[in-house]
PDB file of C-alpha atoms and ligand atoms in Angstrom:
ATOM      1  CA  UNK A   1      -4.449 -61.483   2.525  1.00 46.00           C
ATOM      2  CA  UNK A   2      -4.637 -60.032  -1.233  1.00 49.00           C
ATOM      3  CA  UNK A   3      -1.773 -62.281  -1.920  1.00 66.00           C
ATOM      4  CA  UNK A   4      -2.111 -65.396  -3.799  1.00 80.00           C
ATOM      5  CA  UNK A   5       0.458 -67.708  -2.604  1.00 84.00           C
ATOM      6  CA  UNK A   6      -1.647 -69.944  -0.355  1.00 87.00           C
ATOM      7  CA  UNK A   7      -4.388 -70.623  -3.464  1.00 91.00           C
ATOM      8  CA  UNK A   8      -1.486 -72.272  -5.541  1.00 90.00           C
ATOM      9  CA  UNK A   9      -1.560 -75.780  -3.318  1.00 94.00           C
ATOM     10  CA  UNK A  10      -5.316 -76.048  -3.592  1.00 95.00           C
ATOM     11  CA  UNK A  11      -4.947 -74.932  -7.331  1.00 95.00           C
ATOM     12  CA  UNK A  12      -2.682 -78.132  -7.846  1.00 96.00           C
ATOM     13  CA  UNK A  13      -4.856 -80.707  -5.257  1.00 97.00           C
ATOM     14  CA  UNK A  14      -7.862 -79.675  -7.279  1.00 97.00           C
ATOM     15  CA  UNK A  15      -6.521 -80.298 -10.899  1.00 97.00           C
ATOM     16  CA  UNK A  16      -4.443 -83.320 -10.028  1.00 97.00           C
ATOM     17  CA  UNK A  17      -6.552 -84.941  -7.427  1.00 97.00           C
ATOM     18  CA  UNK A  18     -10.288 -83.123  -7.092  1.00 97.00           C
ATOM     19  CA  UNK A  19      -9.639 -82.007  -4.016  1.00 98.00           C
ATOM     20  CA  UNK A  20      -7.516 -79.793  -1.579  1.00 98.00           C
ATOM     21  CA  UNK A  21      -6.275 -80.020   2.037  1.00 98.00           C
ATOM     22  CA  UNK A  22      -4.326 -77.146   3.313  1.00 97.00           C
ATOM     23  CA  UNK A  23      -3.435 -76.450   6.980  1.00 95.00           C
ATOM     24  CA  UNK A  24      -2.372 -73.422   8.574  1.00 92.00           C
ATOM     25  CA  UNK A  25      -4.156 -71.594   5.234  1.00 90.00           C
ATOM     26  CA  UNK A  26      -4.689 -68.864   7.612  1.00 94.00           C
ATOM     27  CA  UNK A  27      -3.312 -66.809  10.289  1.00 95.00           C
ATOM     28  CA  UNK A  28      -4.361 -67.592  13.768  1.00 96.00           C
ATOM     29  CA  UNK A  29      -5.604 -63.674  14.685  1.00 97.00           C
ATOM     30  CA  UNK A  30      -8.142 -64.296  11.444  1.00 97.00           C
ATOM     31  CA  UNK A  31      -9.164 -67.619  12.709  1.00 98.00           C
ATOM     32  CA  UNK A  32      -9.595 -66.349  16.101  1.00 98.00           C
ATOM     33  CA  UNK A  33     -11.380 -63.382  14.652  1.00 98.00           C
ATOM     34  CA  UNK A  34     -13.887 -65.441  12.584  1.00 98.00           C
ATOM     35  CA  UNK A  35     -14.583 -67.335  15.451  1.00 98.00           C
ATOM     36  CA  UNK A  36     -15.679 -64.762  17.659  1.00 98.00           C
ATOM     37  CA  UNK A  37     -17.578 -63.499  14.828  1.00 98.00           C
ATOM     38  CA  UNK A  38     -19.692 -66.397  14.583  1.00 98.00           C
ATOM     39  CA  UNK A  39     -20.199 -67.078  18.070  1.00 98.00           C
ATOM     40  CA  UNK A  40     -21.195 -63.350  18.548  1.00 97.00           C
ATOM     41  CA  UNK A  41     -24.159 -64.419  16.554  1.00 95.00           C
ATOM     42  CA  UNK A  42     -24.854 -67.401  17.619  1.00 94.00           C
ATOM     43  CA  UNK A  43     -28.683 -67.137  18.793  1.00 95.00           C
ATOM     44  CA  UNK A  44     -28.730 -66.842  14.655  1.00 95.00           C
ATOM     45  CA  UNK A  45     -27.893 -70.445  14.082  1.00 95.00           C
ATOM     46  CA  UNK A  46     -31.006 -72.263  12.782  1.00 93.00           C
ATOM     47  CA  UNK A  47     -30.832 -75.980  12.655  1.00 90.00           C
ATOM     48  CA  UNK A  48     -29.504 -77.172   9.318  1.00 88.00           C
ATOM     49  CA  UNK A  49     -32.302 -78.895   6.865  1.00 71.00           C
ATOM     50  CA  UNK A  50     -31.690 -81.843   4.447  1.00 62.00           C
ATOM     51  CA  UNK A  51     -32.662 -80.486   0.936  1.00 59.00           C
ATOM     52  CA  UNK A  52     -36.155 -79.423   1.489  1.00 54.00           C
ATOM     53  CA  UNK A  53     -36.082 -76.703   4.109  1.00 53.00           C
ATOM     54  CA  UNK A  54     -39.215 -78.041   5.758  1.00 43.00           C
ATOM     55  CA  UNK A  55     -37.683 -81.349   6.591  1.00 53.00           C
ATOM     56  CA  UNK A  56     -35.419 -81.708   9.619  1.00 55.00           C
ATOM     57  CA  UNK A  57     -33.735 -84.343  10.067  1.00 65.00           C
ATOM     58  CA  UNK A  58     -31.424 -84.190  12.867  1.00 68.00           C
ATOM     59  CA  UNK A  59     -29.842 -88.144  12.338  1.00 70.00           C
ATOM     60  CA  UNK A  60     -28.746 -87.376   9.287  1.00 86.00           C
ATOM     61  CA  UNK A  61     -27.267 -84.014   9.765  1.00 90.00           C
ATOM     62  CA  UNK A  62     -26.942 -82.692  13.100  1.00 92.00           C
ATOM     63  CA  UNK A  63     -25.197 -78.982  12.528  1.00 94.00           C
ATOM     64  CA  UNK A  64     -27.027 -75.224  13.005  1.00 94.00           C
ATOM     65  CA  UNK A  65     -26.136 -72.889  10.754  1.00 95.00           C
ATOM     66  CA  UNK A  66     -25.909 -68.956   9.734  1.00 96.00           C
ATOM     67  CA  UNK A  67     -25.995 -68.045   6.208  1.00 97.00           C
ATOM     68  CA  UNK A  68     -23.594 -65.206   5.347  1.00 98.00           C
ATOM     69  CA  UNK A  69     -24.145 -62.311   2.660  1.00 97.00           C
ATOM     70  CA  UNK A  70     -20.536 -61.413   0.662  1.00 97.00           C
ATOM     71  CA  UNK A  71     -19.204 -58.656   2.218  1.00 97.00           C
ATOM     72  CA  UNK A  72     -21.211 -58.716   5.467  1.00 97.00           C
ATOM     73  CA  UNK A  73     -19.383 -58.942   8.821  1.00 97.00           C
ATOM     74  CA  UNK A  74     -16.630 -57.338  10.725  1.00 98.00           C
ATOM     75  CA  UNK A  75     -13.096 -57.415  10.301  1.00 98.00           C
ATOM     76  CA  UNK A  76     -12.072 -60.570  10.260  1.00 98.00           C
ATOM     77  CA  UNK A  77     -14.654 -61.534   7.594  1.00 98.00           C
ATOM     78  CA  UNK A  78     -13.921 -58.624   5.716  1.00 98.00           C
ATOM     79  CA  UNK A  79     -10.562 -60.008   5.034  1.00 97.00           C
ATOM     80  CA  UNK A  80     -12.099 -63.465   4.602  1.00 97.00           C
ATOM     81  CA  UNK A  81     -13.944 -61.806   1.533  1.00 98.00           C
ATOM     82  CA  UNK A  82     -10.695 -60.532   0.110  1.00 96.00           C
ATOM     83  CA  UNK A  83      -9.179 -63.903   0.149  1.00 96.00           C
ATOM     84  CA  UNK A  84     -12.184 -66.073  -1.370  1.00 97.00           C
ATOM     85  CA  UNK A  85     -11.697 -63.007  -4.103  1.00 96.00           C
ATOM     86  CA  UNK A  86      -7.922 -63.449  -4.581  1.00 95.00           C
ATOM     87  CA  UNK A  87      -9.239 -67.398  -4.715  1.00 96.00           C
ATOM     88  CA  UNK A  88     -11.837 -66.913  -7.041  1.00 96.00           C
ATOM     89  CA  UNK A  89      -9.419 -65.278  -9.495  1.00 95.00           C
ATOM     90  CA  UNK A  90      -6.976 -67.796  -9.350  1.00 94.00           C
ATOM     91  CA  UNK A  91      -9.749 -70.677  -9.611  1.00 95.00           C
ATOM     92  CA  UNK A  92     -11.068 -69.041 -12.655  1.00 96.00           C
ATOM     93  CA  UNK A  93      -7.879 -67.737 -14.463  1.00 95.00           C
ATOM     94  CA  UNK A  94      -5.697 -71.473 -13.756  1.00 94.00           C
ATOM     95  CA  UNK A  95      -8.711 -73.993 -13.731  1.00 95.00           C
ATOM     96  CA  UNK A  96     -11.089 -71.754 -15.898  1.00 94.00           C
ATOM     97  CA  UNK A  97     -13.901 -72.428 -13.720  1.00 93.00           C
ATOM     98  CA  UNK A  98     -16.517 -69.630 -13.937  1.00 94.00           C
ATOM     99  CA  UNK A  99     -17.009 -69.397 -10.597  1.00 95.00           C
ATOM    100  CA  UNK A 100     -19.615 -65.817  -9.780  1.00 96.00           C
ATOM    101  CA  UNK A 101     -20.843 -66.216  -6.832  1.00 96.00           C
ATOM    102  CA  UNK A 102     -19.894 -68.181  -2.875  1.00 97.00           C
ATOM    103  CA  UNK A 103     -22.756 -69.360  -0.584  1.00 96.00           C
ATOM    104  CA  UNK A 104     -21.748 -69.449   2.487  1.00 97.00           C
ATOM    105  CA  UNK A 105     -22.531 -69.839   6.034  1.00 98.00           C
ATOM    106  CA  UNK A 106     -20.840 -70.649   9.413  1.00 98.00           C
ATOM    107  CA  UNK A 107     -22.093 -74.187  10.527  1.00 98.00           C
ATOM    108  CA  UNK A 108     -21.772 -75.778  14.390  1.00 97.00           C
ATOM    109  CA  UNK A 109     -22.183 -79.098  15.471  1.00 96.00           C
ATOM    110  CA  UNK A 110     -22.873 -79.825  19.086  1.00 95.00           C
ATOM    111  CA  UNK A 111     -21.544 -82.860  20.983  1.00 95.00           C
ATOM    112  CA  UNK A 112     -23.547 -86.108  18.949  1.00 94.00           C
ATOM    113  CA  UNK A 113     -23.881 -83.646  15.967  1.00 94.00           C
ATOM    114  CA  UNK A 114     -22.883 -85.534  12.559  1.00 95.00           C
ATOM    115  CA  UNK A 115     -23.175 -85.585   8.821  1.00 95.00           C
ATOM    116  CA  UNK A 116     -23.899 -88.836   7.379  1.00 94.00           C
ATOM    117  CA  UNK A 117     -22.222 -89.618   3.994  1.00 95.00           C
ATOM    118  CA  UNK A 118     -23.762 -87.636   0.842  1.00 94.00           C
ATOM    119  CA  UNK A 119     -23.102 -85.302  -2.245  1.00 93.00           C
ATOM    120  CA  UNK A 120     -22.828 -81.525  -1.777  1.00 93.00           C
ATOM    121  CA  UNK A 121     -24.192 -81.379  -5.679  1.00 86.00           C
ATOM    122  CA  UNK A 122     -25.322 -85.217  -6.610  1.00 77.00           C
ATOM    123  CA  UNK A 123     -25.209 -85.567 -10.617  1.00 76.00           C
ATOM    124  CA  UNK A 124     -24.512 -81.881 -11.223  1.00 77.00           C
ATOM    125  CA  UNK A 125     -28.209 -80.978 -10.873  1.00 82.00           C
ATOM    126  CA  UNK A 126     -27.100 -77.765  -8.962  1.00 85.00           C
ATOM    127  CA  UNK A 127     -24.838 -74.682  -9.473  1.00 91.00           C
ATOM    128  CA  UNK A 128     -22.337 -75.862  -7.023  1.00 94.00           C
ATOM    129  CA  UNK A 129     -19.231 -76.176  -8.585  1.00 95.00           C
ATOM    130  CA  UNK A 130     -16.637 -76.141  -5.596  1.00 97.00           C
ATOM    131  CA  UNK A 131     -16.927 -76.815  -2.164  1.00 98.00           C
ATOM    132  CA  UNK A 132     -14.764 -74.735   0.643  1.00 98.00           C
ATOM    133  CA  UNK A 133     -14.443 -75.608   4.436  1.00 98.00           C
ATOM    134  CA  UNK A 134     -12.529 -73.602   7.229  1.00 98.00           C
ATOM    135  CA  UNK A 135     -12.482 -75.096  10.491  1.00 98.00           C
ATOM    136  CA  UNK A 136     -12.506 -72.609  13.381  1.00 98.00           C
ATOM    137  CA  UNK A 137     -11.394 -74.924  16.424  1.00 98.00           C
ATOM    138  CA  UNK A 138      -8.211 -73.856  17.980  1.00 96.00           C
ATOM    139  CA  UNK A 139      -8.169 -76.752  20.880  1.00 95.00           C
ATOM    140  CA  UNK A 140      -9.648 -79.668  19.046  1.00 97.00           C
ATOM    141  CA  UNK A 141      -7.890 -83.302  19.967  1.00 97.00           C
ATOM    142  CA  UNK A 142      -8.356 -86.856  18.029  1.00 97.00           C
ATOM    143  CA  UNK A 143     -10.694 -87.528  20.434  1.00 98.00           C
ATOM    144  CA  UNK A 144     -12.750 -85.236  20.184  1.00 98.00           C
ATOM    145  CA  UNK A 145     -14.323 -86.877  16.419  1.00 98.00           C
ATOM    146  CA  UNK A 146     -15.767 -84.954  14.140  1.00 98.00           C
ATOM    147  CA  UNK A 147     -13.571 -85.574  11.297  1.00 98.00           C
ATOM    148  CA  UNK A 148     -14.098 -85.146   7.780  1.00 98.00           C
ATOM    149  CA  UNK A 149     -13.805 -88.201   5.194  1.00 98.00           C
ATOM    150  CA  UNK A 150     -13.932 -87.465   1.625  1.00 98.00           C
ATOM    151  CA  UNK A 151     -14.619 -90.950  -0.680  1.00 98.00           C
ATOM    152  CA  UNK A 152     -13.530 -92.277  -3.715  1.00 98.00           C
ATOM    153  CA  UNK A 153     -16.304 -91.864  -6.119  1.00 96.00           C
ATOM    154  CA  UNK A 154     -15.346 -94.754  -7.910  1.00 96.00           C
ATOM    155  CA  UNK A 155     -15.184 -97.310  -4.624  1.00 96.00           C
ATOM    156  CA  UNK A 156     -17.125 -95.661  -1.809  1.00 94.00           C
ATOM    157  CA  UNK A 157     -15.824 -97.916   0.434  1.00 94.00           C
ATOM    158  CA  UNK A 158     -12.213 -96.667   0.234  1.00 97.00           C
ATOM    159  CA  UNK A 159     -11.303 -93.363   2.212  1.00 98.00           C
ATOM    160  CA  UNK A 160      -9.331 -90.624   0.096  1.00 98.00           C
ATOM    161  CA  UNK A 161      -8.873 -88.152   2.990  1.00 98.00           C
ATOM    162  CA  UNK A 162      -9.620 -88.129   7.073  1.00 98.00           C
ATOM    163  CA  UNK A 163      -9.364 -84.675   7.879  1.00 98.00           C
ATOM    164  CA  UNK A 164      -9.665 -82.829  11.725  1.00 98.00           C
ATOM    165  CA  UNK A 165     -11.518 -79.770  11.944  1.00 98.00           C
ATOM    166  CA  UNK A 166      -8.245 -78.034  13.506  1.00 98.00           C
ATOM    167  CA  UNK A 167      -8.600 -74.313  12.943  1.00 98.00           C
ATOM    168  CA  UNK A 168      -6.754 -73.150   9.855  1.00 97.00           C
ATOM    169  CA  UNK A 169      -7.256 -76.199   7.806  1.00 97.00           C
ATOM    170  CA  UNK A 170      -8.916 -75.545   4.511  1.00 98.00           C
ATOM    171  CA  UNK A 171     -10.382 -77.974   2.347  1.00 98.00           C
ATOM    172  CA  UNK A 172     -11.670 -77.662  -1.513  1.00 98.00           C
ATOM    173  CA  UNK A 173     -12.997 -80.061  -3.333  1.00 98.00           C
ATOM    174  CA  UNK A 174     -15.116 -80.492  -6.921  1.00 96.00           C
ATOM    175  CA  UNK A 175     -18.787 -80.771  -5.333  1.00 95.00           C
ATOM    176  CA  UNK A 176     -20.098 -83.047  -8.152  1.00 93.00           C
ATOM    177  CA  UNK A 177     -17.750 -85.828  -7.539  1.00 95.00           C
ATOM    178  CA  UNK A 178     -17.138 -86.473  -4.037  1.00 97.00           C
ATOM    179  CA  UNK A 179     -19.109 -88.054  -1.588  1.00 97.00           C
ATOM    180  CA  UNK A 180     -18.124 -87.458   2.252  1.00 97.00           C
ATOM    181  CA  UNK A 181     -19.137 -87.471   5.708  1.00 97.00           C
ATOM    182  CA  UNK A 182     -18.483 -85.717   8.916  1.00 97.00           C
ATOM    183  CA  UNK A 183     -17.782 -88.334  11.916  1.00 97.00           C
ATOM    184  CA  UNK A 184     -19.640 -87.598  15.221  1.00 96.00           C
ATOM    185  CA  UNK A 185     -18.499 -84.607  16.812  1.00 97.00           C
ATOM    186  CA  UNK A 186     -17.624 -85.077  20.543  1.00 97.00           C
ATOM    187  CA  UNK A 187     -16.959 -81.784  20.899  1.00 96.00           C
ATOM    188  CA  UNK A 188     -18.754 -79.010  19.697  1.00 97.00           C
ATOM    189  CA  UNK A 189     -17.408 -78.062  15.964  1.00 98.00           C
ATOM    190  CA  UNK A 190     -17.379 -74.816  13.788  1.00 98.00           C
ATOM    191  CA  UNK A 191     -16.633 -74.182  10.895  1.00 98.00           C
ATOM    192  CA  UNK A 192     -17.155 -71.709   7.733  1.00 98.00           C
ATOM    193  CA  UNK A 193     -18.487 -73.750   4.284  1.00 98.00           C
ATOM    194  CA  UNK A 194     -19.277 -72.215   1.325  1.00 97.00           C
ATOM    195  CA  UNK A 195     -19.856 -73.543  -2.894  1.00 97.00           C
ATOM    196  CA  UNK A 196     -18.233 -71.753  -5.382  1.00 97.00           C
ATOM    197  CA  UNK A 197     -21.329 -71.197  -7.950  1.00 96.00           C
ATOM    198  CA  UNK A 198     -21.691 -70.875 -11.421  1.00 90.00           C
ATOM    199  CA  UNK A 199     -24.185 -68.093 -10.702  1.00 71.00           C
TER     200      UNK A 199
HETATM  201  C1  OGA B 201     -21.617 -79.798   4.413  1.00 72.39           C
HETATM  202  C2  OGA B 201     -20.457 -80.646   4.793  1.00 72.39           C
HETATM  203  C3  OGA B 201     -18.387 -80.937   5.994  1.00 72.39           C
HETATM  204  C4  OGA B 201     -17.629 -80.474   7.210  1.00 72.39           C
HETATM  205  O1  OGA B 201     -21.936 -78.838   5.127  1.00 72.39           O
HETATM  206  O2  OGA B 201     -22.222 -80.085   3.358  1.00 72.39           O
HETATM  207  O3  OGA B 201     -20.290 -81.676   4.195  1.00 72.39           O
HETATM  208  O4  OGA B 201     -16.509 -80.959   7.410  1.00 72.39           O
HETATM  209  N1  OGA B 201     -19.595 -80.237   5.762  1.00 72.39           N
HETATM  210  O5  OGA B 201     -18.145 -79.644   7.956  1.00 72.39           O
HETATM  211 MN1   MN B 202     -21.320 -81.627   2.306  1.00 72.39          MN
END
């Protein structure tokens, strides 16, 4: 995984467009891997909260998540590590983006579980600089919801991107400008999210 090749799409998405879609970015062993990995802990999911810790709010955001230290983990994140560093390099040497640090955690939605629409960094007031998703659901079907819509920031009604949480898709985008929205889940969903940070 210390090779580069699959940044160089999400490189180009990100500097023409704002944002990234890859599929397949990853082996299926890895995916696999990181998905046993997060089940394996999953009595550590806490319920996700909106801002403010305190306040739960399960309408607007129905997902439990595990927060993840860099470098923690087994094998499969271990070389999930070793990529987001070959990505960081690339984001910061082609895009000169002064990305340090990734906060990260797995998140899972049950069956009803959603994300209403909102900004992962609204007017820049946080370090979040770039937001990464890697969906971890080997059997998921249409049907089954829980797709991710990325808006135009300059119509919100219009749709840029519907993407399904198939395992092996990665998404990037520029967490200041996008707004977006995860569709009821039918199904339950996983996936690992992370913001590239200025520090
Ligand atoms: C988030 C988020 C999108 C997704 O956690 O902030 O928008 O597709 N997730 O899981
Ligand atoms: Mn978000």
């Amino acid at each position: 995984m210390s090779n580069e090749a699959w940044c160089h799409p999400l490189i180009a998405g990100l500097a023409e467009s704002g944002y990234a879609v890859l599929e397949n970015a990853f082996p299926p062993a890895l995916l696999d891997g990181l998905r046993a990995e997060a089940l394996a802990q999953r009595e550590q999911f806490r319920p996700a909260g909106i801002g403010n810790q305190a306040v739960r709010a399960q309408a607007v955001r129905g997902d439990s998540i595990d927060w993840l230290e860099w470098g923690e983990g087994g094998e499969s994140l271990q070389a999930f590590w070793q990529a987001m560093d070959s990505l960081r390099d690339v984001l910061n040497r082609e895009l000169y983006l002064g990305a340090r640090e990734l906060e990260c955690h797995f998140a899972l939605y049950p069956a009803g579980g959603g994300y209403q629409k909102h900004h992962d960094n609204p007017q820049g007031r946080s370090a979040r600089m770039v937001t990464i998703l890697l969906y971890l659901n080997p059997d998921w079907r249409p049907e089954h919801g829980g797709v991710l819509q990325i808006y135009d920031p300059e119509d919100e009604s219009h749709v840029l991107a519907r993407v399904e949480p198939r395992a092996g898709t990665f998404v990037a985008f520029l967490a200041e400008r996008f707004p977006h929205e995860v569709l009821l889940a039918q199904h339950e969903r996983l996936s690992l999210t992370g913001w590239w940070r200025r520090g």
